[in-house]
PDB file of C-alpha atoms in Angstrom:
ATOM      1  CA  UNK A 114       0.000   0.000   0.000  1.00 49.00           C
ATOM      2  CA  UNK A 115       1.061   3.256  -0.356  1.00 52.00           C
ATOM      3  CA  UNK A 116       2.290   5.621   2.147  1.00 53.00           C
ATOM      4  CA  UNK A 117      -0.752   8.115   3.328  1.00 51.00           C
ATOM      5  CA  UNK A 118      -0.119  11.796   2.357  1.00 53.00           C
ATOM      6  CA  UNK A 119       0.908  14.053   5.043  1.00 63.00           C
ATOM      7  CA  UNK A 120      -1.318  17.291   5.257  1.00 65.00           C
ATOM      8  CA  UNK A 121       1.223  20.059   5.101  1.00 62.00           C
ATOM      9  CA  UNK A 122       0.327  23.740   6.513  1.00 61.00           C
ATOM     10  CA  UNK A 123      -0.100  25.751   3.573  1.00 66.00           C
ATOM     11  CA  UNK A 124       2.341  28.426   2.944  1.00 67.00           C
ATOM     12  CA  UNK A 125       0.724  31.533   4.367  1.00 67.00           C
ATOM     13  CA  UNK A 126       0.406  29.987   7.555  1.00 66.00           C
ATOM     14  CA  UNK A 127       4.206  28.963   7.671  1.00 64.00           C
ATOM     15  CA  UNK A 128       4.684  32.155   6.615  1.00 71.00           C
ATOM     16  CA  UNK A 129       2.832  33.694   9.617  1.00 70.00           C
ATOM     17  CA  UNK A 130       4.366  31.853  12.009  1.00 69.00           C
ATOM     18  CA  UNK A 131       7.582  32.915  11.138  1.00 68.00           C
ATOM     19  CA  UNK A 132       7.088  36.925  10.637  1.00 77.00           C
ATOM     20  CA  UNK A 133       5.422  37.066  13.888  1.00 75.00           C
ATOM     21  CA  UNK A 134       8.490  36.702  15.921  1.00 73.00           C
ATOM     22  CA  UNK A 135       9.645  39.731  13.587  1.00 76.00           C
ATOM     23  CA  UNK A 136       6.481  41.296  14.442  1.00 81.00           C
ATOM     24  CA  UNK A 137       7.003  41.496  17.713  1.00 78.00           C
ATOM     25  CA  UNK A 138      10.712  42.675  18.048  1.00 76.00           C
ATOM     26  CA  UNK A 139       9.613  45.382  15.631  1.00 80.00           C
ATOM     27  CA  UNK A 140       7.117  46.779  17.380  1.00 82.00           C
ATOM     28  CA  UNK A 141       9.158  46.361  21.066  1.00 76.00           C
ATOM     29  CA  UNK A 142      11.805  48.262  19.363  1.00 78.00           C
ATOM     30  CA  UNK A 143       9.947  50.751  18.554  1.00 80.00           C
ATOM     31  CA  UNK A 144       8.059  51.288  21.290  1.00 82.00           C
ATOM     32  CA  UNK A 145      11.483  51.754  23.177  1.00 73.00           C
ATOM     33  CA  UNK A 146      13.405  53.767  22.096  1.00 78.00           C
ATOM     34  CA  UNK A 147      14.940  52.586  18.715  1.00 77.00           C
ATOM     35  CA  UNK A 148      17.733  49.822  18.198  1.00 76.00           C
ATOM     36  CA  UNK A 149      20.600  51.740  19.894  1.00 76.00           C
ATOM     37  CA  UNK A 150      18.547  51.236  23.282  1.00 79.00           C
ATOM     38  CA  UNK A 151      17.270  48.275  22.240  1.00 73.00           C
ATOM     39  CA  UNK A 152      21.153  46.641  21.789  1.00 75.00           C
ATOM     40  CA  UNK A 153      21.997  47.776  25.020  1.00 79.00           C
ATOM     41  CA  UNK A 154      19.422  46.328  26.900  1.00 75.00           C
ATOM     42  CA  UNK A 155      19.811  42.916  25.700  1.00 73.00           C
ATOM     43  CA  UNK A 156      23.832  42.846  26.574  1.00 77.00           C
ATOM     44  CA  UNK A 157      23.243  44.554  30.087  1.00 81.00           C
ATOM     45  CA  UNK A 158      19.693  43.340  30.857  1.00 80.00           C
ATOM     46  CA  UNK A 159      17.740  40.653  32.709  1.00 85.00           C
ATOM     47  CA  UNK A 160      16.203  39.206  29.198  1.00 82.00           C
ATOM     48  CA  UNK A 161      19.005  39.981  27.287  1.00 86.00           C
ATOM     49  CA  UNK A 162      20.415  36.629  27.252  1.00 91.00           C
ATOM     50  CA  UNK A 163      16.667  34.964  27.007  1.00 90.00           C
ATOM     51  CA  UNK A 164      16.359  37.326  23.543  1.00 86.00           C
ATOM     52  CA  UNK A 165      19.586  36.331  22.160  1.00 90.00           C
ATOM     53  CA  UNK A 166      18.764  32.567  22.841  1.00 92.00           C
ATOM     54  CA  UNK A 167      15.686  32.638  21.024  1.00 90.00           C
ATOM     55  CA  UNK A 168      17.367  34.459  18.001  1.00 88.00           C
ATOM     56  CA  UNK A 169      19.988  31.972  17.732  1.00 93.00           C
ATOM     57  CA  UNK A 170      16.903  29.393  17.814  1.00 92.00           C
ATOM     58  CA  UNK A 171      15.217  31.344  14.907  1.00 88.00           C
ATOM     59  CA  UNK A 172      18.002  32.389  13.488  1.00 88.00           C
ATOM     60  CA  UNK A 173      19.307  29.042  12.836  1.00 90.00           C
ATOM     61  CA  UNK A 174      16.180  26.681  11.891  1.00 88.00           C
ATOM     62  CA  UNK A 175      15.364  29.985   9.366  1.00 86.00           C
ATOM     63  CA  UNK A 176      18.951  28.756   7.630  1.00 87.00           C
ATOM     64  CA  UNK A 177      21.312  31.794   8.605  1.00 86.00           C
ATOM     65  CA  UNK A 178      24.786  31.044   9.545  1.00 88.00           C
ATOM     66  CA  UNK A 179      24.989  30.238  13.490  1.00 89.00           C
ATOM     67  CA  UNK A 180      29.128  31.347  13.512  1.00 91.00           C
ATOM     68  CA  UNK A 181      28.075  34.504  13.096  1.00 91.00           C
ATOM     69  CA  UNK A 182      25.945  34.597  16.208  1.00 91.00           C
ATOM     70  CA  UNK A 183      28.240  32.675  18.190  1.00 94.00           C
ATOM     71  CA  UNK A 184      30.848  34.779  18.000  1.00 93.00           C
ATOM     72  CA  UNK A 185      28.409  37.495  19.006  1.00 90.00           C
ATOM     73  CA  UNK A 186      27.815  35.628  22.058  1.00 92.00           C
ATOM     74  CA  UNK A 187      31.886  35.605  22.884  1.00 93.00           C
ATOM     75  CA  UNK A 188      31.882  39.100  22.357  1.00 90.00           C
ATOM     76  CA  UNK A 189      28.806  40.397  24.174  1.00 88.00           C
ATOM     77  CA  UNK A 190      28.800  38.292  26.928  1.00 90.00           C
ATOM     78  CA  UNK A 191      32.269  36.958  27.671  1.00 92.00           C
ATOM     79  CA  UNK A 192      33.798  33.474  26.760  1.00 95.00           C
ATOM     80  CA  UNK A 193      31.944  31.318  29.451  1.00 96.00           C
ATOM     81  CA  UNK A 194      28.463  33.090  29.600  1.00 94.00           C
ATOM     82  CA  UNK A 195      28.743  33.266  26.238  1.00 94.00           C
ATOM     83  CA  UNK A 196      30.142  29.368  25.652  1.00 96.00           C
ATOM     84  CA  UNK A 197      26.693  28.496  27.953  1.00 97.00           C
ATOM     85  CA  UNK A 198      24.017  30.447  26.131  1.00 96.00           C
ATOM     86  CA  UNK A 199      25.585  29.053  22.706  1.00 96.00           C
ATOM     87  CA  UNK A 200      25.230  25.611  23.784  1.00 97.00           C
ATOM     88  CA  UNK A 201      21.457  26.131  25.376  1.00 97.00           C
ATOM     89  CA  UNK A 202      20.707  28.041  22.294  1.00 96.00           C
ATOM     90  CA  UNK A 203      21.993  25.575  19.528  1.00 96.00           C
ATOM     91  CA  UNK A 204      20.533  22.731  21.230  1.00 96.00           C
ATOM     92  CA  UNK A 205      17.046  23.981  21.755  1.00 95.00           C
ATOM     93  CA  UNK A 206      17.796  24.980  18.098  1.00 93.00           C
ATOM     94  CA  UNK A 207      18.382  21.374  16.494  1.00 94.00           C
ATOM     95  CA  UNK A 208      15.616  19.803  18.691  1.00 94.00           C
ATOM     96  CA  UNK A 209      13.203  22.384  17.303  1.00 91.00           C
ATOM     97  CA  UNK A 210      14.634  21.941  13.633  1.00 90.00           C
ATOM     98  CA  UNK A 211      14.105  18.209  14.152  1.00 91.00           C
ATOM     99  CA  UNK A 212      10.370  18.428  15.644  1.00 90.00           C
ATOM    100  CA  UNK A 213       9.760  21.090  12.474  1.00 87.00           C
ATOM    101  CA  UNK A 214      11.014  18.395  10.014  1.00 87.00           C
ATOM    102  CA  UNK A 215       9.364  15.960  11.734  1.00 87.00           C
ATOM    103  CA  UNK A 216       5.578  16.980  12.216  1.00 83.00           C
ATOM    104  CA  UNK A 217       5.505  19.165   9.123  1.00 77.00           C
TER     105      UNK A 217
END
């Protein structure tokens, strides 16, 4: 027999689901005081590391370059803060790359 079809989301809705992350920065940004403050609170703040962790994890499964962003972390937040939030932040990114492939 052969295998049943998978119903896959249509594009719009992919679509949606990944601008609204985009969305959301944009309008926080903007609402705050532009990107200069914006930078500076996510080095020095309390959910500065939580934001850069969840870029990496969009960042990546979207297909950019992860070096990039890892070298970031070195820079902005020191060799072993930064070593941690890499590792947190490219694991959580290949399990969510892998649950992507897998239910969609």
């Amino acid at each position: 027999a052969p295998p049943s079809s998978r119903n896959s989301p249509p594009p719009l809705t992919l679509a949606a689901v990944l601008a609204l992350p985009a969305i959301v920065i944009g309008t926080y940004v903007a609402q705050n005081g532009g990107p200069a403050e914006f930078l500076q609170e996510v080095v020095n703040g309390d959910r500065g590391p939580a934001f850069f962790v969840g870029s990496y994890v969009v960042a990546t499964v979207a297909l950019l370059p992860a070096s990039v962003l890892t070298l970031a972390a070195g820079y902005l937040y020191g060799p072993i803060k930064g070593t941690a939030l890499v590792s947190i932040a490219s694991t959580t990114a290949a399990a969510t790359a892998f649950l992507i492939s897998r239910y969609l």
